[in-house]
mmCIF file of C-alpha atoms in Angstrom:
data_model
loop_
_atom_site.group_PDB
_atom_site.id
_atom_site.type_symbol
_atom_site.label_atom_id
_atom_site.label_comp_id
_atom_site.label_asym_id
_atom_site.label_seq_id
_atom_site.Cartn_x
_atom_site.Cartn_y
_atom_site.Cartn_z
ATOM 1 C CA MET A 18 84.091 78.890 35.100
ATOM 2 C CA ILE A 19 81.417 79.433 37.754
ATOM 3 C CA VAL A 20 77.952 80.591 36.676
ATOM 4 C CA THR A 21 75.767 82.190 39.347
ATOM 5 C CA LEU A 22 72.016 82.709 39.144
ATOM 6 C CA THR A 23 70.458 85.559 41.107
ATOM 7 C CA ALA A 24 66.750 85.292 40.393
ATOM 8 C CA ASN A 25 65.839 87.931 42.987
ATOM 9 C CA PRO A 26 68.721 90.450 43.002
ATOM 10 C CA SER A 27 68.983 93.205 45.579
ATOM 11 C CA ILE A 28 71.012 96.344 46.071
ATOM 12 C CA ASP A 29 72.504 96.365 49.552
ATOM 13 C CA ARG A 30 74.476 99.557 49.079
ATOM 14 C CA THR A 31 74.361 102.038 46.209
ATOM 15 C CA VAL A 32 76.462 105.108 45.478
ATOM 16 C CA VAL A 33 75.222 107.084 42.464
ATOM 17 C CA LEU A 34 77.884 109.401 41.048
ATOM 18 C CA PRO A 35 77.088 112.610 39.129
ATOM 19 C CA GLY A 36 76.425 111.885 35.485
ATOM 20 C CA ASN A 37 75.821 108.162 36.045
ATOM 21 C CA ASP A 38 72.250 107.481 34.998
ATOM 22 C CA GLY A 39 72.677 103.756 34.391
ATOM 23 C CA ASP A 40 71.609 100.808 36.517
ATOM 24 C CA PRO A 41 74.027 100.818 39.490
ATOM 25 C CA LEU A 42 74.029 97.032 39.727
ATOM 26 C CA LEU A 43 74.980 96.552 36.074
ATOM 27 C CA THR A 44 77.490 99.386 36.296
ATOM 28 C CA ALA A 45 79.230 97.689 39.226
ATOM 29 C CA LEU A 46 79.399 94.371 37.369
ATOM 30 C CA SER A 47 80.924 96.085 34.351
ATOM 31 C CA GLU A 48 83.437 98.016 36.445
ATOM 32 C CA HIS A 49 84.647 94.762 37.995
ATOM 33 C CA ARG A 50 84.760 93.094 34.559
ATOM 34 C CA ILE A 51 82.313 90.386 35.594
ATOM 35 C CA GLU A 52 80.654 88.815 32.576
ATOM 36 C CA HIS A 53 76.894 89.014 33.000
ATOM 37 C CA VAL A 54 73.626 88.492 31.164
ATOM 38 C CA THR A 55 70.335 90.074 32.154
ATOM 39 C CA VAL A 56 66.710 89.156 31.563
ATOM 40 C CA ALA A 57 64.457 92.205 31.334
ATOM 41 C CA MET A 58 62.022 92.759 34.203
ATOM 42 C CA SER A 59 59.158 95.199 34.641
ATOM 43 C CA GLY A 60 60.673 97.015 37.632
ATOM 44 C CA ALA A 61 63.872 97.953 39.425
ATOM 45 C CA ALA A 62 65.972 95.608 41.559
ATOM 46 C CA ARG A 63 64.778 95.415 45.146
ATOM 47 C CA THR A 64 66.601 97.148 47.979
ATOM 48 C CA ASN A 65 67.583 95.318 51.165
ATOM 49 C CA ILE A 66 68.483 97.084 54.393
ATOM 50 C CA THR A 67 70.704 95.536 57.049
ATOM 51 C CA ILE A 68 71.083 97.191 60.447
ATOM 52 C CA THR A 69 74.089 96.120 62.491
ATOM 53 C CA GLU A 70 74.212 97.201 66.136
ATOM 54 C CA PRO A 71 77.393 97.647 68.208
ATOM 55 C CA ASP A 72 76.785 94.365 70.053
ATOM 56 C CA GLY A 73 76.663 92.484 66.762
ATOM 57 C CA THR A 74 72.872 92.172 66.563
ATOM 58 C CA THR A 75 71.832 92.210 62.910
ATOM 59 C CA THR A 76 68.374 93.128 61.614
ATOM 60 C CA LYS A 77 67.525 92.530 57.961
ATOM 61 C CA ILE A 78 64.684 94.258 56.113
ATOM 62 C CA ASN A 79 64.340 92.591 52.721
ATOM 63 C CA GLU A 80 61.933 93.635 49.988
ATOM 64 C CA PRO A 81 60.116 90.822 48.126
ATOM 65 C CA GLY A 82 61.297 91.822 44.663
ATOM 66 C CA VAL A 83 59.567 92.365 41.338
ATOM 67 C CA SER A 84 57.053 89.825 40.050
ATOM 68 C CA MET A 85 58.342 87.748 37.165
ATOM 69 C CA SER A 86 56.210 86.943 34.151
ATOM 70 C CA ALA A 87 56.041 83.503 32.572
ATOM 71 C CA ALA A 88 57.974 84.816 29.561
ATOM 72 C CA SER A 89 60.760 86.250 31.728
ATOM 73 C CA LEU A 90 60.959 83.016 33.711
ATOM 74 C CA ALA A 91 61.263 80.944 30.544
ATOM 75 C CA ALA A 92 63.972 83.256 29.202
ATOM 76 C CA LEU A 93 65.916 83.122 32.469
ATOM 77 C CA GLN A 94 65.682 79.334 32.657
ATOM 78 C CA SER A 95 66.863 78.968 29.068
ATOM 79 C CA GLU A 96 69.795 81.303 29.720
ATOM 80 C CA ILE A 97 71.003 79.515 32.855
ATOM 81 C CA ILE A 98 70.744 76.053 31.287
ATOM 82 C CA GLU A 99 72.605 77.159 28.146
ATOM 83 C CA ARG A 100 75.402 78.842 30.085
ATOM 84 C CA GLY A 101 75.502 76.080 32.659
ATOM 85 C CA SER A 102 76.371 73.598 29.944
ATOM 86 C CA ARG A 103 79.737 75.391 29.595
ATOM 87 C CA ALA A 104 80.455 75.909 33.296
ATOM 88 C CA GLU A 105 82.215 73.895 35.982
ATOM 89 C CA TRP A 106 79.744 75.049 38.640
ATOM 90 C CA VAL A 107 76.325 76.681 38.603
ATOM 91 C CA VAL A 108 75.281 78.422 41.818
ATOM 92 C CA LEU A 109 71.568 78.837 42.542
ATOM 93 C CA SER A 110 71.295 81.232 45.447
ATOM 94 C CA GLY A 111 68.962 83.523 47.312
ATOM 95 C CA SER A 112 65.218 83.863 47.532
ATOM 96 C CA LEU A 113 62.844 83.675 44.583
ATOM 97 C CA PRO A 114 60.846 86.692 43.402
ATOM 98 C CA PRO A 115 57.045 86.700 43.314
ATOM 99 C CA GLY A 116 55.634 84.744 40.399
ATOM 100 C CA ILE A 117 58.212 81.950 40.396
ATOM 101 C CA PRO A 118 57.128 78.463 41.557
ATOM 102 C CA THR A 119 58.724 77.552 44.875
ATOM 103 C CA ASP A 120 60.136 74.360 43.329
ATOM 104 C CA TRP A 121 61.917 76.201 40.508
ATOM 105 C CA TYR A 122 65.371 75.517 41.919
ATOM 106 C CA ALA A 123 64.505 71.818 41.961
ATOM 107 C CA THR A 124 63.460 72.059 38.314
ATOM 108 C CA LEU A 125 66.743 73.764 37.434
ATOM 109 C CA VAL A 126 68.845 71.194 39.296
ATOM 110 C CA GLU A 127 67.165 68.352 37.433
ATOM 111 C CA ALA A 128 67.694 70.124 34.095
ATOM 112 C CA LEU A 129 71.332 70.997 34.827
ATOM 113 C CA ARG A 130 72.183 67.454 35.890
ATOM 114 C CA ALA A 131 71.883 66.494 32.226
ATOM 115 C CA SER A 132 75.023 68.553 31.536
ATOM 116 C CA SER A 133 78.534 68.117 32.901
ATOM 117 C CA CYS A 134 78.384 71.021 35.355
ATOM 118 C CA ARG A 135 78.093 70.750 39.115
ATOM 119 C CA VAL A 136 75.306 72.561 40.957
ATOM 120 C CA ALA A 137 75.411 74.338 44.319
ATOM 121 C CA VAL A 138 72.272 75.611 46.047
ATOM 122 C CA ASP A 139 72.134 78.230 48.793
ATOM 123 C CA THR A 140 68.560 79.161 49.655
ATOM 124 C CA SER A 141 66.064 78.892 52.513
ATOM 125 C CA ASP A 142 62.439 78.467 53.533
ATOM 126 C CA ALA A 143 59.926 77.330 50.879
ATOM 127 C CA PRO A 144 62.383 77.013 47.937
ATOM 128 C CA LEU A 145 64.745 74.954 50.114
ATOM 129 C CA LEU A 146 61.998 72.646 51.348
ATOM 130 C CA ALA A 147 60.620 72.253 47.820
ATOM 131 C CA LEU A 148 64.098 71.265 46.638
ATOM 132 C CA ALA A 149 64.392 68.629 49.371
ATOM 133 C CA ASP A 150 60.961 67.244 48.485
ATOM 134 C CA ARG A 151 62.410 66.245 45.105
ATOM 135 C CA PHE A 152 65.539 64.486 46.373
ATOM 136 C CA PRO A 153 67.254 62.410 45.070
ATOM 137 C CA ALA A 154 66.287 63.467 41.523
ATOM 138 C CA ALA A 155 66.942 67.127 42.368
ATOM 139 C CA ALA A 156 69.776 66.554 44.839
ATOM 140 C CA PRO A 157 72.540 69.075 44.010
ATOM 141 C CA ASP A 158 76.265 68.476 44.224
ATOM 142 C CA LEU A 159 76.485 70.940 47.116
ATOM 143 C CA VAL A 160 74.051 72.569 49.514
ATOM 144 C CA LYS A 161 75.194 75.346 51.831
ATOM 145 C CA PRO A 162 72.738 75.698 54.711
ATOM 146 C CA ASN A 163 73.318 77.686 57.863
ATOM 147 C CA SER A 164 72.205 76.122 61.134
ATOM 148 C CA GLU A 165 68.618 77.351 60.767
ATOM 149 C CA GLU A 166 68.343 76.079 57.198
ATOM 150 C CA LEU A 167 69.869 72.726 58.130
ATOM 151 C CA ALA A 168 67.216 72.492 60.827
ATOM 152 C CA GLN A 169 64.509 73.181 58.238
ATOM 153 C CA LEU A 170 65.795 70.286 56.154
ATOM 154 C CA THR A 171 66.324 67.722 58.898
ATOM 155 C CA GLY A 172 64.088 68.651 61.823
ATOM 156 C CA ALA A 173 67.092 69.312 64.059
ATOM 157 C CA ASP A 174 67.258 72.219 66.511
ATOM 158 C CA GLY A 175 69.173 74.932 64.661
ATOM 159 C CA GLN A 176 70.118 76.865 67.779
ATOM 160 C CA LEU A 177 71.374 73.692 69.434
ATOM 161 C CA LEU A 178 73.514 72.833 66.393
ATOM 162 C CA GLU A 179 75.357 76.146 66.581
ATOM 163 C CA GLU A 180 75.612 76.206 70.376
ATOM 164 C CA SER A 181 77.003 72.661 70.480
ATOM 165 C CA ALA A 182 79.651 73.548 67.918
ATOM 166 C CA LEU A 183 80.596 76.660 69.897
ATOM 167 C CA ARG A 184 81.183 74.344 72.875
ATOM 168 C CA GLY A 185 83.488 72.227 70.702
ATOM 169 C CA ASP A 186 81.081 69.477 69.651
ATOM 170 C CA PRO A 187 79.960 69.623 65.988
ATOM 171 C CA THR A 188 78.679 66.030 66.031
ATOM 172 C CA ALA A 189 75.002 66.974 65.759
ATOM 173 C CA THR A 190 75.688 69.118 62.707
ATOM 174 C CA ALA A 191 77.662 66.309 61.068
ATOM 175 C CA HIS A 192 74.813 63.860 61.667
ATOM 176 C CA ALA A 193 72.265 66.312 60.250
ATOM 177 C CA GLY A 194 74.436 66.809 57.182
ATOM 178 C CA ARG A 195 74.754 63.063 56.771
ATOM 179 C CA GLN A 196 70.960 62.816 56.440
ATOM 180 C CA LEU A 197 71.155 64.939 53.291
ATOM 181 C CA VAL A 198 74.088 62.956 51.884
ATOM 182 C CA ASP A 199 72.057 59.789 52.409
ATOM 183 C CA ARG A 200 69.314 61.395 50.305
ATOM 184 C CA GLY A 201 71.600 62.016 47.343
ATOM 185 C CA VAL A 202 73.385 65.316 48.038
ATOM 186 C CA GLU A 203 77.090 64.957 47.271
ATOM 187 C CA ALA A 204 78.368 67.493 49.817
ATOM 188 C CA VAL A 205 76.841 69.542 52.633
ATOM 189 C CA LEU A 206 78.646 72.708 53.719
ATOM 190 C CA ALA A 207 76.919 73.760 56.945
ATOM 191 C CA THR A 208 77.993 77.208 58.131
ATOM 192 C CA LEU A 209 77.768 77.841 61.875
ATOM 193 C CA GLY A 210 78.703 81.484 62.373
ATOM 194 C CA ALA A 211 81.451 81.957 64.943
ATOM 195 C CA ALA A 212 81.658 78.156 65.328
ATOM 196 C CA GLY A 213 82.980 77.784 61.783
ATOM 197 C CA ALA A 214 81.554 75.198 59.409
ATOM 198 C CA VAL A 215 81.118 71.462 58.938
ATOM 199 C CA LEU A 216 81.558 69.653 55.621
ATOM 200 C CA VAL A 217 79.948 66.245 55.128
ATOM 201 C CA THR A 218 80.442 64.006 52.092
ATOM 202 C CA GLU A 219 80.116 60.305 51.442
ATOM 203 C CA ALA A 220 83.837 59.984 52.219
ATOM 204 C CA GLY A 221 83.791 61.674 55.620
ATOM 205 C CA ALA A 222 83.185 64.793 57.671
ATOM 206 C CA TRP A 223 85.372 67.727 58.695
ATOM 207 C CA TRP A 224 84.996 70.708 61.007
ATOM 208 C CA ALA A 225 86.799 74.008 60.479
ATOM 209 C CA THR A 226 87.039 76.770 63.068
ATOM 210 C CA PRO A 227 87.924 80.368 62.206
ATOM 211 C CA PRO A 228 90.589 82.538 63.795
ATOM 212 C CA PRO A 229 89.469 85.016 66.481
ATOM 213 C CA ILE A 230 88.035 88.109 64.795
ATOM 214 C CA VAL A 231 86.056 91.202 65.687
ATOM 215 C CA ALA A 232 82.840 90.686 63.737
ATOM 216 C CA ARG A 233 81.814 93.925 62.038
ATOM 217 C CA SER A 234 79.111 92.689 59.677
ATOM 218 C CA THR A 235 77.687 89.291 58.790
ATOM 219 C CA VAL A 236 76.294 90.547 55.468
ATOM 220 C CA GLY A 237 77.702 88.367 52.702
ATOM 221 C CA ALA A 238 79.599 86.050 55.044
ATOM 222 C CA GLY A 239 77.691 82.974 53.893
ATOM 223 C CA ASP A 240 78.076 83.942 50.250
ATOM 224 C CA SER A 241 81.796 84.459 50.803
ATOM 225 C CA SER A 242 82.067 81.024 52.418
ATOM 226 C CA LEU A 243 80.480 79.440 49.373
ATOM 227 C CA ALA A 244 82.778 81.411 47.072
ATOM 228 C CA GLY A 245 85.802 80.273 49.062
ATOM 229 C CA TYR A 246 84.722 76.638 48.841
ATOM 230 C CA LEU A 247 84.131 76.762 45.090
ATOM 231 C CA THR A 248 87.366 78.633 44.418
ATOM 232 C CA ALA A 249 89.292 75.866 46.149
ATOM 233 C CA HIS A 250 87.257 73.104 44.522
ATOM 234 C CA ILE A 251 87.861 74.253 40.952
ATOM 235 C CA SER A 252 91.584 74.416 41.725
ATOM 236 C CA GLY A 253 91.488 70.704 42.610
ATOM 237 C CA ALA A 254 91.767 71.025 46.401
ATOM 238 C CA PRO A 255 90.691 68.075 48.592
ATOM 239 C CA PRO A 256 87.553 68.413 50.754
ATOM 240 C CA ALA A 257 89.365 69.540 53.910
ATOM 241 C CA ASP A 258 91.111 72.343 52.028
ATOM 242 C CA CYS A 259 87.863 73.395 50.341
ATOM 243 C CA LEU A 260 86.365 73.704 53.821
ATOM 244 C CA ARG A 261 89.393 75.633 55.036
ATOM 245 C CA SER A 262 88.985 78.109 52.190
ATOM 246 C CA ALA A 263 85.262 78.454 52.893
ATOM 247 C CA VAL A 264 85.791 79.358 56.544
ATOM 248 C CA ALA A 265 88.712 81.658 55.757
ATOM 249 C CA TYR A 266 86.641 83.664 53.296
ATOM 250 C CA GLY A 267 83.551 83.686 55.515
ATOM 251 C CA SER A 268 85.428 84.926 58.578
ATOM 252 C CA ALA A 269 87.240 87.532 56.477
ATOM 253 C CA ALA A 270 83.873 88.840 55.281
ATOM 254 C CA ALA A 271 82.542 89.049 58.841
ATOM 255 C CA ALA A 272 85.562 91.123 59.870
ATOM 256 C CA LEU A 273 84.899 93.726 57.165
ATOM 257 C CA PRO A 274 82.395 96.593 57.451
ATOM 258 C CA GLY A 275 79.005 96.730 55.752
ATOM 259 C CA THR A 276 78.741 94.887 52.476
ATOM 260 C CA THR A 277 82.486 94.835 51.786
ATOM 261 C CA LEU A 278 83.507 91.514 50.256
ATOM 262 C CA PRO A 279 86.886 89.934 51.018
ATOM 263 C CA THR A 280 89.627 89.621 48.439
ATOM 264 C CA PRO A 281 92.465 87.073 48.625
ATOM 265 C CA GLU A 282 94.527 89.705 50.462
ATOM 266 C CA HIS A 283 92.032 89.588 53.363
ATOM 267 C CA VAL A 284 92.168 85.797 53.684
ATOM 268 C CA ASP A 285 94.469 83.829 56.000
ATOM 269 C CA LEU A 286 94.113 80.134 55.215
ATOM 270 C CA ASP A 287 96.714 79.115 57.789
ATOM 271 C CA ALA A 288 94.658 80.676 60.600
ATOM 272 C CA VAL A 289 91.808 78.194 60.049
ATOM 273 C CA THR A 290 91.906 74.907 61.971
ATOM 274 C CA VAL A 291 90.429 71.843 60.233
ATOM 275 C CA THR A 292 89.619 68.666 62.158
ATOM 276 C CA ALA A 293 88.588 65.351 60.624
ATOM 277 C CA LEU A 294 85.507 63.979 62.359
ATOM 278 C CA SER A 295 84.467 60.390 62.717
ATOM 279 C CA SER A 296 82.378 59.756 59.633
ATOM 280 C CA PRO A 297 78.710 59.926 60.653
ATOM 281 C CA ALA A 298 77.055 56.556 60.264
ATOM 282 C CA PRO A 299 74.286 56.347 57.662
ATOM 283 C CA ASP A 300 70.791 56.567 59.070
ATOM 284 C CA PRO A 301 69.111 53.154 59.186
ATOM 285 C CA ALA A 302 66.765 52.510 56.303
#
């Protein structure tokens, strides 16, 4: 079982049908038979707008979300820790709403490490930096940064990481990922857009490149990559195959319009090329 925490949910696309006066987000979860638990908030879920231009340029307009009270925060934290104790993976993803301490993900990771579950974190900016400030105690089992977020964590040049990989050299990304492994993170899944993704663990590093696609929307591509990785991991796949699944799902998402998420029917694992890299040497102490 995988438990996901969305502390700051958003509605990227909503279709309200006649006679449906319920919360569209909860209705969608129920329709897809996804088990879910909610913590009451004082307002509606935020709405995010993504504008995709014909040349692939994407502009995101994200609302900050509803402020969370101390009581709601305590209830949410209790819920995720209780359910996490029965899960294989807990995913902490997205931004944090107003009113939540920026180091809350770090607090959750430390609390969840007392149970048998694994923890994946996919966030950015202040919550990501606050998490890193509490490594190794709050080092998760998996972090999934894009090139910009990996740069935030390591001081690397995010644009250079992606451009180098597009030219066929993912070495800089592997070395940046190794810095996080040296600080206690078990695995780093660095997504690089059209250049694929790099996976770094204590055992080694791998680079996966996607098949040629016509990118229609990048919305949800990173989330789909993480879902692909975890789906393979809980089935017992080795690291290289987990990476293959991540890139297959991410590229499938990018080839679909709007906020459409890929299903297994959209995914072609055999079209993804995985290359073992020379294991990045640990940084000198």
